[in-house]
């Protein structure tokens, strides 16, 4: 079984990402989310899920762009896991 995730928009309140850093943010977010989804075996969750919107828990915004992207990915993966298993 496989997991397919399409993210249209990520909104991070309280943080600003410079245009020059957006590429790094997207690459790091994508890589980390793929790693976390694989680690948590969301592909083994029963049935299929389609979510129009997912609100992830708050994170601490500290450090650079890559650290922010990894924190966002962790929050999204945790929320996704909870929603799929409902």
Coordinates of N, CA, C and O in Angstrom, one line a residue:
X1 N 0.9 -1.2 0.0 CA 0.0 0.0 0.0 C 0.9 1.2 0.0 O 2.0 1.2 0.5
X2 N 0.4 2.3 -0.6 CA 1.2 3.5 -0.6 C 0.4 4.7 -0.1 O -0.9 4.6 0.0
X3 N 1.0 5.7 0.3 CA 0.4 7.0 0.7 C 0.7 8.1 -0.2 O 1.9 8.2 -0.7
X4 N -0.3 8.8 -0.6 CA -0.1 9.9 -1.5 C -0.6 11.2 -0.8 O -1.8 11.2 -0.3
X5 N 0.2 12.1 -0.7 CA -0.1 13.4 0.0 C 0.1 14.5 -0.9 O 1.1 14.7 -1.5
X6 N -1.0 15.3 -1.1 CA -1.0 16.5 -1.9 C -1.2 17.7 -1.0 O -2.3 17.8 -0.3
X7 N -0.2 18.6 -0.9 CA -0.4 19.8 0.0 C -0.4 21.0 -1.0 O 0.5 21.2 -1.7
X8 N -1.5 21.6 -0.9 CA -1.7 22.8 -1.8 C -1.1 24.0 -1.2 O -0.5 24.8 -1.9
X9 N -1.2 24.2 0.2 CA -0.7 25.4 0.8 C -0.3 25.1 2.2 O -1.0 24.3 2.9
X10 N 0.8 25.7 2.7 CA 1.2 25.6 4.1 C 1.2 27.0 4.6 O 1.9 27.9 4.0
X11 N 0.5 27.2 5.7 CA 0.5 28.5 6.3 C 1.1 28.4 7.7 O 0.7 27.6 8.5
X12 N 2.2 29.2 7.9 CA 2.9 29.2 9.2 C 2.8 30.5 9.8 O 3.4 31.5 9.3
X13 N 1.9 30.7 10.8 CA 1.7 31.9 11.4 C 2.9 32.2 12.4 O 3.4 31.4 13.0
X14 N 3.3 33.5 12.3 CA 4.4 33.9 13.3 C 5.8 33.7 12.7 O 6.7 33.9 13.5
X15 N 5.9 33.3 11.5 CA 7.3 33.1 10.9 C 7.3 33.7 9.6 O 6.3 33.7 8.8
X16 N 8.4 34.3 9.2 CA 8.5 34.8 7.8 C 9.7 34.0 7.2 O 10.7 33.8 7.8
X17 N 9.4 33.6 6.0 CA 10.4 32.9 5.2 C 10.8 33.7 4.0 O 9.9 34.0 3.2
X18 N 12.0 34.1 3.9 CA 12.4 35.0 2.8 C 12.3 34.2 1.4 O 12.4 33.0 1.4
X19 N 12.1 34.9 0.4 CA 11.9 34.3 -0.9 C 13.1 33.4 -1.2 O 12.9 32.3 -1.8
X20 N 14.3 33.8 -0.9 CA 15.5 33.0 -1.1 C 15.5 31.7 -0.3 O 16.2 30.8 -0.7
X21 N 14.7 31.6 0.7 CA 14.7 30.4 1.6 C 13.5 29.5 1.3 O 13.5 28.4 1.9
X22 N 12.6 29.9 0.5 CA 11.4 29.1 0.3 C 11.8 27.7 -0.3 O 11.2 26.7 0.0
X23 N 12.7 27.7 -1.3 CA 13.1 26.4 -1.9 C 13.6 25.4 -0.8 O 13.3 24.3 -0.8
X24 N 14.5 25.9 0.1 CA 15.0 25.1 1.1 C 13.9 24.6 2.1 O 13.9 23.5 2.4
X25 N 13.0 25.5 2.4 CA 11.9 25.1 3.2 C 11.0 24.0 2.6 O 10.7 23.0 3.2
X26 N 10.7 24.2 1.4 CA 9.9 23.2 0.7 C 10.6 21.8 0.6 O 10.0 20.8 0.8
X27 N 11.9 21.9 0.2 CA 12.6 20.6 0.1 C 12.7 19.9 1.4 O 12.5 18.7 1.5
X28 N 13.1 20.6 2.4 CA 13.2 20.0 3.8 C 11.9 19.5 4.3 O 11.8 18.4 4.8
X29 N 10.8 20.3 4.1 CA 9.5 19.9 4.5 C 9.1 18.6 3.8 O 8.6 17.6 4.4
X30 N 9.3 18.5 2.5 CA 8.9 17.4 1.7 C 9.7 16.1 2.2 O 9.1 15.1 2.4
X31 N 11.0 16.3 2.3 CA 11.8 15.2 2.7 C 11.5 14.6 4.1 O 11.4 13.4 4.3
X32 N 11.3 15.6 5.0 CA 11.0 15.2 6.4 C 9.6 14.6 6.5 O 9.4 13.6 7.2
X33 N 8.6 15.1 5.8 CA 7.3 14.6 5.9 C 7.3 13.1 5.3 O 6.7 12.2 5.8
X34 N 8.0 12.9 4.2 CA 8.1 11.6 3.6 C 8.7 10.6 4.6 O 8.3 9.5 4.7
X35 N 9.8 11.0 5.2 CA 10.4 10.2 6.2 C 9.5 9.8 7.4 O 9.4 8.7 7.8
X36 N 8.8 10.8 7.9 CA 7.9 10.6 9.0 C 6.7 9.8 8.7 O 6.3 8.9 9.5
X37 N 6.2 10.0 7.5 CA 5.0 9.1 7.1 C 5.5 7.7 7.0 O 4.8 6.8 7.4
X38 N 6.6 7.5 6.4 CA 7.2 6.1 6.3 C 7.4 5.5 7.7 O 7.1 4.3 7.9
X39 N 8.0 6.3 8.6 CA 8.3 5.8 9.9 C 7.1 5.4 10.7 O 7.0 4.5 11.5
X40 N 6.0 6.2 10.5 CA 4.8 6.0 11.3 C 3.8 5.0 10.6 O 2.8 4.7 11.1
X41 N 4.2 4.5 9.5 CA 3.4 3.4 8.8 C 2.0 3.9 8.6 O 1.1 3.1 8.7
X42 N 1.8 5.1 8.1 CA 0.5 5.6 7.8 C -0.1 4.8 6.7 O -1.3 4.7 6.5
X43 N 0.7 4.2 5.8 CA 0.2 3.4 4.7 C -0.5 2.2 5.2 O -1.4 1.7 4.5
X44 N -0.3 1.7 6.4 CA -1.0 0.6 7.0 C -2.3 0.9 7.6 O -3.0 0.0 8.1
X45 N -2.6 2.2 7.7 CA -3.9 2.6 8.3 C -5.0 2.0 7.6 O -5.0 1.9 6.3
X46 N -6.1 1.7 8.3 CA -7.2 1.1 7.6 C -7.9 2.1 6.6 O -8.0 3.3 6.9
X47 N -8.4 1.6 5.5 CA -9.1 2.3 4.6 C -8.3 3.4 3.9 O -7.1 3.5 4.0
X48 N -9.0 4.3 3.3 CA -8.3 5.5 2.7 C -9.0 6.8 3.3 O -10.1 6.7 3.8
X49 N -8.2 7.8 3.3 CA -8.7 9.1 3.8 C -8.5 10.2 2.8 O -7.5 10.2 2.1
X50 N -9.4 11.1 2.8 CA -9.2 12.3 2.0 C -9.6 13.5 2.9 O -10.8 13.5 3.5
X51 N -8.7 14.3 3.2 CA -8.9 15.5 4.1 C -8.9 16.8 3.3 O -7.9 17.0 2.6
X52 N -9.9 17.6 3.4 CA -9.9 18.9 2.7 C -9.0 19.9 3.5 O -8.5 20.8 2.9
X53 N -8.9 19.6 4.8 CA -8.1 20.6 5.6 C -7.5 19.9 6.8 O -8.2 19.0 7.3
X54 N -6.4 20.2 7.2 CA -5.7 19.6 8.3 C -5.1 20.7 9.2 O -4.3 21.5 8.7
X55 N -5.5 20.8 10.4 CA -5.0 21.8 11.3 C -4.0 21.1 12.2 O -4.4 20.2 12.9
X56 N -2.7 21.4 12.1 CA -1.7 20.8 12.9 C -1.4 21.6 14.2 O -1.7 22.8 14.2
X57 N -1.0 20.9 15.2 CA -0.7 21.6 16.5 C 0.4 22.6 16.3 O 1.2 22.6 15.4
X58 N 0.4 23.6 17.3 CA 1.4 24.6 17.3 C 2.8 24.0 17.5 O 3.0 23.0 18.1
X59 N 3.8 24.7 17.0 CA 5.2 24.4 17.1 C 5.9 25.6 17.6 O 5.5 26.7 17.5
X60 N 7.1 25.3 18.1 CA 8.0 26.4 18.5 C 8.8 26.8 17.3 O 9.4 26.0 16.7
X61 N 8.9 28.1 17.1 CA 9.7 28.6 15.9 C 11.0 29.1 16.4 O 11.1 30.2 17.0
X62 N 12.0 28.2 16.3 CA 13.4 28.5 16.7 C 14.3 28.0 15.7 O 14.1 27.0 15.1
X63 N 15.4 28.7 15.4 CA 16.4 28.3 14.5 C 16.1 28.7 13.1 O 15.3 29.6 12.8
X64 N 16.8 28.0 12.2 CA 16.7 28.4 10.8 C 15.6 27.8 10.0 O 14.7 27.1 10.6
X65 N 15.6 28.0 8.7 CA 14.6 27.5 7.8 C 14.4 26.0 7.8 O 13.3 25.5 7.9
X66 N 15.5 25.2 7.8 CA 15.4 23.8 7.8 C 14.8 23.3 9.1 O 14.0 22.4 9.1
X67 N 15.2 23.9 10.2 CA 14.6 23.4 11.5 C 13.1 23.7 11.6 O 12.3 22.9 12.0
X68 N 12.7 24.9 11.0 CA 11.3 25.2 11.0 C 10.5 24.2 10.1 O 9.5 23.7 10.5
X69 N 11.1 23.9 8.9 CA 10.4 22.9 8.0 C 10.3 21.5 8.7 O 9.3 20.9 8.6
X70 N 11.3 21.1 9.4 CA 11.2 19.8 10.1 C 10.2 19.8 11.2 O 9.4 18.8 11.4
X71 N 10.1 20.9 11.9 CA 9.0 21.0 13.0 C 7.6 21.0 12.3 O 6.7 20.4 12.9
X72 N 7.5 21.7 11.2 CA 6.2 21.8 10.6 C 5.8 20.3 10.1 O 4.7 19.9 10.3
X73 N 6.8 19.7 9.5 CA 6.5 18.3 9.0 C 6.1 17.4 10.1 O 5.2 16.5 10.0
X74 N 6.8 17.5 11.3 CA 6.4 16.7 12.4 C 5.0 16.9 12.9 O 4.3 16.0 13.2
X75 N 4.6 18.1 12.9 CA 3.3 18.5 13.4 C 2.3 18.0 12.4 O 1.2 17.5 12.8
X76 N 2.5 18.2 11.1 CA 1.6 17.7 10.1 C 1.5 16.2 10.1 O 0.4 15.6 10.1
X77 N 2.6 15.5 10.2 CA 2.6 14.0 10.2 C 1.8 13.5 11.5 O 1.0 12.5 11.4
X78 N 2.0 14.1 12.6 CA 1.3 13.7 13.8 C -0.2 13.9 13.6 O -1.0 13.0 14.0
X79 N -0.6 15.0 13.1 CA -2.1 15.3 12.9 C -2.7 14.4 11.8 O -3.8 13.9 12.0
X80 N -1.9 14.1 10.8 CA -2.4 13.2 9.7 C -2.6 11.8 10.3 O -3.6 11.2 10.0
X81 N -1.7 11.3 11.1 CA -1.8 10.0 11.7 C -3.1 9.9 12.5 O -3.8 8.9 12.5
X82 N -3.3 10.9 13.3 CA -4.6 10.9 14.2 C -5.8 10.9 13.3 O -6.8 10.2 13.6
X83 N -5.9 11.7 12.3 CA -7.1 11.8 11.4 C -7.3 10.5 10.7 O -8.4 10.1 10.5
X84 N -6.3 9.9 10.1 CA -6.4 8.6 9.4 C -6.9 7.5 10.3 O -7.7 6.7 9.8
X85 N -6.5 7.5 11.5 CA -6.8 6.3 12.4 C -8.2 6.5 13.0 O -8.6 5.6 13.7
X86 N -8.8 7.6 12.8 CA -10.2 7.8 13.4 C -11.2 6.8 12.8 O -11.2 6.4 11.8

